[in-house]
GROMACS .gro file of C-alpha atoms in nm:
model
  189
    1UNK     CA    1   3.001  -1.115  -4.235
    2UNK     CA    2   2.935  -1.179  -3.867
    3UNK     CA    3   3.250  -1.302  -3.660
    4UNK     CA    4   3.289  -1.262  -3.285
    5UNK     CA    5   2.994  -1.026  -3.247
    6UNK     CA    6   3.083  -0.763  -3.487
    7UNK     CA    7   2.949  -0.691  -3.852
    8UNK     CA    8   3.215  -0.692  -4.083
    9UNK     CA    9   3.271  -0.621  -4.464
   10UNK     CA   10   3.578  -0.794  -4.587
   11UNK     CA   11   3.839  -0.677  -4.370
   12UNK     CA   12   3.706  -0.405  -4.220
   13UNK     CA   13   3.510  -0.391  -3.907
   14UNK     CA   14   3.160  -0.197  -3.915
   15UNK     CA   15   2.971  -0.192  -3.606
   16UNK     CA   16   2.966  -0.402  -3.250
   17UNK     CA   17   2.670  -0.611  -3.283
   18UNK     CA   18   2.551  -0.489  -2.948
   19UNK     CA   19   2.574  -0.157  -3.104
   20UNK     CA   20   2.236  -0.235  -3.316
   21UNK     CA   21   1.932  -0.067  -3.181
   22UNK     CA   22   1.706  -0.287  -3.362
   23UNK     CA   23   1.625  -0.704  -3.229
   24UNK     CA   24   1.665  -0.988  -3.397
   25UNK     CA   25   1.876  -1.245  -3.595
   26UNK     CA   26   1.690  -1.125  -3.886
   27UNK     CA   27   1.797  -0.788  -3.826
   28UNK     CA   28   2.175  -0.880  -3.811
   29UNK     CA   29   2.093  -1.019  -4.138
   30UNK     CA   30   1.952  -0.703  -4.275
   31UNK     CA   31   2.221  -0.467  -4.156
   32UNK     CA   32   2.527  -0.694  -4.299
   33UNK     CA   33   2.295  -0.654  -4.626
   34UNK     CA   34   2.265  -0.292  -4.579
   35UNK     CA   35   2.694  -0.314  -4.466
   36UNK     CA   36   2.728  -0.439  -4.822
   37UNK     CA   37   2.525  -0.243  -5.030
   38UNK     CA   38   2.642   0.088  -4.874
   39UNK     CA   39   3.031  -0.030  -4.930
   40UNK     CA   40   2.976  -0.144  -5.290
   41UNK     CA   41   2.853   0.200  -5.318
   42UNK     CA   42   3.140   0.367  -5.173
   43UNK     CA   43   3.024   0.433  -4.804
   44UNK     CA   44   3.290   0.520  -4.567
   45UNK     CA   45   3.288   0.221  -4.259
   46UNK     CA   46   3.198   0.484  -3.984
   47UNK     CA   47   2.949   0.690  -4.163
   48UNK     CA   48   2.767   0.300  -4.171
   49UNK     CA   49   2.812   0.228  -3.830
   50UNK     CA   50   2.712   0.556  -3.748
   51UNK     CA   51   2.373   0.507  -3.940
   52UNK     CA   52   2.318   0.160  -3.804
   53UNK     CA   53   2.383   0.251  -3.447
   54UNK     CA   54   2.125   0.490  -3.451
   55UNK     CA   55   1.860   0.330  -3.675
   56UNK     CA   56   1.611   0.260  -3.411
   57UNK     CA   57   1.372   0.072  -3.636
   58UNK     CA   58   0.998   0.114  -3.798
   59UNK     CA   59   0.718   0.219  -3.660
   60UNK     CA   60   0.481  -0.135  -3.577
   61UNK     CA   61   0.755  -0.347  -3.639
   62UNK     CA   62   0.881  -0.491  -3.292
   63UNK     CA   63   0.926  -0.162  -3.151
   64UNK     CA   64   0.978  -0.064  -2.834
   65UNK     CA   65   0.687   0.163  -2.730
   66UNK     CA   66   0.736   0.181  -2.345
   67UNK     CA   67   0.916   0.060  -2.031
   68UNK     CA   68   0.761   0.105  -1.733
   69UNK     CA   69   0.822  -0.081  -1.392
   70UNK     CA   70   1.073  -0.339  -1.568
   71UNK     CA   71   0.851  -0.444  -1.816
   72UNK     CA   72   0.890  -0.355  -2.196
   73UNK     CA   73   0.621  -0.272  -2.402
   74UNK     CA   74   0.694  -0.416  -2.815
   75UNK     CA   75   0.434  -0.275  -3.051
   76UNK     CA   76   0.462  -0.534  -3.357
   77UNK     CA   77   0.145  -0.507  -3.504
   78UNK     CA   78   0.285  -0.511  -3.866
   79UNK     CA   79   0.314  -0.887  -3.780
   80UNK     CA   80   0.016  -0.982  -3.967
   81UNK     CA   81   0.122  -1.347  -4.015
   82UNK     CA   82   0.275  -1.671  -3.833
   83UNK     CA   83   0.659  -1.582  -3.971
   84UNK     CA   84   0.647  -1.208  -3.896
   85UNK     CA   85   0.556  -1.340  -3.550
   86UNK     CA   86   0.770  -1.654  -3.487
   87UNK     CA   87   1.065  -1.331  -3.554
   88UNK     CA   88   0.931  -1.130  -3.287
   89UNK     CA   89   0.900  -1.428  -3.036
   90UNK     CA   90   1.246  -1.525  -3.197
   91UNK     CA   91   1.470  -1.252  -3.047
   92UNK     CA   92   1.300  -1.207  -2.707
   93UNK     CA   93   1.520  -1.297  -2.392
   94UNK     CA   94   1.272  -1.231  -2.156
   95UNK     CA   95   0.965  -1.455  -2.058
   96UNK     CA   96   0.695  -1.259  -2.304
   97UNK     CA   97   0.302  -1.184  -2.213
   98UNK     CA   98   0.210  -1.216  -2.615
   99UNK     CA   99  -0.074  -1.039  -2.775
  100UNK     CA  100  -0.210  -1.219  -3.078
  101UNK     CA  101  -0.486  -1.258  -3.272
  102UNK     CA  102  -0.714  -1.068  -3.548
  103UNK     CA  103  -0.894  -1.199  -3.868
  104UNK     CA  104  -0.699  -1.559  -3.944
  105UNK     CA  105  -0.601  -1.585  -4.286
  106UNK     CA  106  -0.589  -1.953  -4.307
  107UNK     CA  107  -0.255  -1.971  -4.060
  108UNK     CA  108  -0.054  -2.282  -3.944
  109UNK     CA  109   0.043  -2.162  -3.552
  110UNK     CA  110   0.275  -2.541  -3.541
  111UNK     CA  111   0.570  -2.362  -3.626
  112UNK     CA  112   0.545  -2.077  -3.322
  113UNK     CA  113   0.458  -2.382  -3.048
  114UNK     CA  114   0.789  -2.476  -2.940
  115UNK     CA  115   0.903  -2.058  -2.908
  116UNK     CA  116   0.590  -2.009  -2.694
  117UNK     CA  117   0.641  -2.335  -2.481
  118UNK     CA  118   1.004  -2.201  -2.438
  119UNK     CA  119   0.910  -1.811  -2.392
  120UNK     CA  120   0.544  -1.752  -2.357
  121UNK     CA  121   0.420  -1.714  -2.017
  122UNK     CA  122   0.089  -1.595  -2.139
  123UNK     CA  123  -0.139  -1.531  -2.426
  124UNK     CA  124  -0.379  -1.260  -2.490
  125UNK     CA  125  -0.596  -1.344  -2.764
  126UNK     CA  126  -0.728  -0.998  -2.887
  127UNK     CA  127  -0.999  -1.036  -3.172
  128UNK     CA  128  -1.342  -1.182  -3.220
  129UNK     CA  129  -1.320  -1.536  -3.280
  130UNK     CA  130  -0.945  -1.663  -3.091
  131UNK     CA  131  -1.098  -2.056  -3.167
  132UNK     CA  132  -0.742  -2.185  -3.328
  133UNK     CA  133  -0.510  -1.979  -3.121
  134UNK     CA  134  -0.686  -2.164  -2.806
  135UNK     CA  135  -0.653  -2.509  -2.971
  136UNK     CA  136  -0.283  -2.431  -3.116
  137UNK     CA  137  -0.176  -2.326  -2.777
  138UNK     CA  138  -0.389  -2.483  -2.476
  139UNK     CA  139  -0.151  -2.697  -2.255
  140UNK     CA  140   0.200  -2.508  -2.452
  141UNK     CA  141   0.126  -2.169  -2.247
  142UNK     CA  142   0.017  -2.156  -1.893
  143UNK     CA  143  -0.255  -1.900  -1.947
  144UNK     CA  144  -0.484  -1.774  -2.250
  145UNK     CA  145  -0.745  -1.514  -2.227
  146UNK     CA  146  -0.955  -1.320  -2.453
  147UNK     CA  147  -1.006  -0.955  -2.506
  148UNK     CA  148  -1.180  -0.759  -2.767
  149UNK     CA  149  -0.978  -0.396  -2.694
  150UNK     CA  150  -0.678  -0.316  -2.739
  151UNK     CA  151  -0.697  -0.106  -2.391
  152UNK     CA  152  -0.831  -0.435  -2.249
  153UNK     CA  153  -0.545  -0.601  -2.386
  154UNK     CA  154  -0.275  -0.367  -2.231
  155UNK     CA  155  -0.455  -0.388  -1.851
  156UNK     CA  156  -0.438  -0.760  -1.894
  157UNK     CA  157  -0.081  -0.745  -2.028
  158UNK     CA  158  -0.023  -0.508  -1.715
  159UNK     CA  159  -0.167  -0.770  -1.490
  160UNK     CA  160   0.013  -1.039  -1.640
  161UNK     CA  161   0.351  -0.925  -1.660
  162UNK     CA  162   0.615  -0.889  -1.422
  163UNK     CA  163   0.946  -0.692  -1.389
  164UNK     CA  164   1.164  -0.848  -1.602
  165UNK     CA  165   0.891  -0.965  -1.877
  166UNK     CA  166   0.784  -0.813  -2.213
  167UNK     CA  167   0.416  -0.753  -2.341
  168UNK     CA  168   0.466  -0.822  -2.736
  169UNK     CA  169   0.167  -0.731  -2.947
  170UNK     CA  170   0.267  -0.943  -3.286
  171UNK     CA  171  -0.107  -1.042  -3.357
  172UNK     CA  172   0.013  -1.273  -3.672
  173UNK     CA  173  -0.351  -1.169  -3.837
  174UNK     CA  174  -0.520  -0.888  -3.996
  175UNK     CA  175  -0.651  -0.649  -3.836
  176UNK     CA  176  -0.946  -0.595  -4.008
  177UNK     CA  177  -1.216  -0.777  -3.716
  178UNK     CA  178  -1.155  -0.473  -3.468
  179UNK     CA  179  -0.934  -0.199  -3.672
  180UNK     CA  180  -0.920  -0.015  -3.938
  181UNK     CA  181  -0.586  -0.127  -4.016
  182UNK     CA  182  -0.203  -0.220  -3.825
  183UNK     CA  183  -0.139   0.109  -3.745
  184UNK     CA  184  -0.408   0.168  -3.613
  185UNK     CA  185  -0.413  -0.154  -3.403
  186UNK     CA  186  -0.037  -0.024  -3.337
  187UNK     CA  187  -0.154   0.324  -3.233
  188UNK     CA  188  -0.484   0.167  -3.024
  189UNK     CA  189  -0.169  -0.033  -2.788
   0.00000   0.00000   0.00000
């Protein structure tokens, strides 16, 4: 369980929360799943903590990629739909330059418009047709612009941003209008 910003199981403290390498609520969640599983299997406490304190995360999944002049560079590109992207938006503290877009599979964007009102400084719409992320987000974010590169995508993002900001590529579509796949969308940013 989660008390006082450490990760507990039972009695017996695990790991700071602080100490996780990897963002998110959801990720809090996973560890103290991981805590659990480990213990029912006989894991000693600090060979867990250990573990989770290192665990940096998975490749395309709202990883940290680069810092450079203040700004910090998330490659989520796994985040092929609206949920895997309202988590990404979720943890972020700082105002965010978001990269989104790809081949639409039918998606709902409602549920992310009150996390980009509230963190969003700008959008980057990076795919052929960006029609429903304009209409889902004109007048929530200040600015939305359209690329069709990922390299034209990261010197907008550079433009954009500030130090102090993050450039988050969760596209929360497929990848399939300009890339082969997500990793190589991931690879291209």
């Amino acid at each position: 369980y989660l008390f006082e910003d450490a990760l507990y199981y039972k009695d017996e403290r695990i790991i700071e929360r602080n100490q996780l390498k990897v963002k998110g609520e959801h990720n809090v969640y996973n560890a103290l799943f991981a805590i659990a599983v480990s213990k029912i299997m006989g894991i000693d406490g600090g060979l867990i903590s250990q573990s989770l304190s290192n665990f940096k995360g998975v490749k395309h999944r709202i990883e940290l990629v680069l810092e450079k002049d203040g700004i910090r560079y998330y490659n989520d590109s796994k985040a092929t739909n609206v949920d895997a992207a309202w988590y990404a938006l979720e943890c972020q503290t700082r105002p965010v330059v978001w990269i989104v877009g790809g081949t639409d599979k039918g998606n709902d964007y409602s549920t992310l418009v009150e996390l980009a009102r509230e963190k969003v400084k700008a959008i980057i719409c990076l795919g052929v047709d960006n029609t429903k992320i304009h209409a889902a987000f004109e007048g929530v974010v200040p600015q939305i612009c359209d690329v069709t590169s990922a390299a034209d995508a990261v010197k907008m993002a550079d433009s954009l941003a500030s130090a102090g900001d993050v450039v988050l590529l969760s596209p929360c579509c497929a990848s399939f209008d300009l890339f082969k796949n997500y990793e190589d969308r991931g690879r291209q940013f």
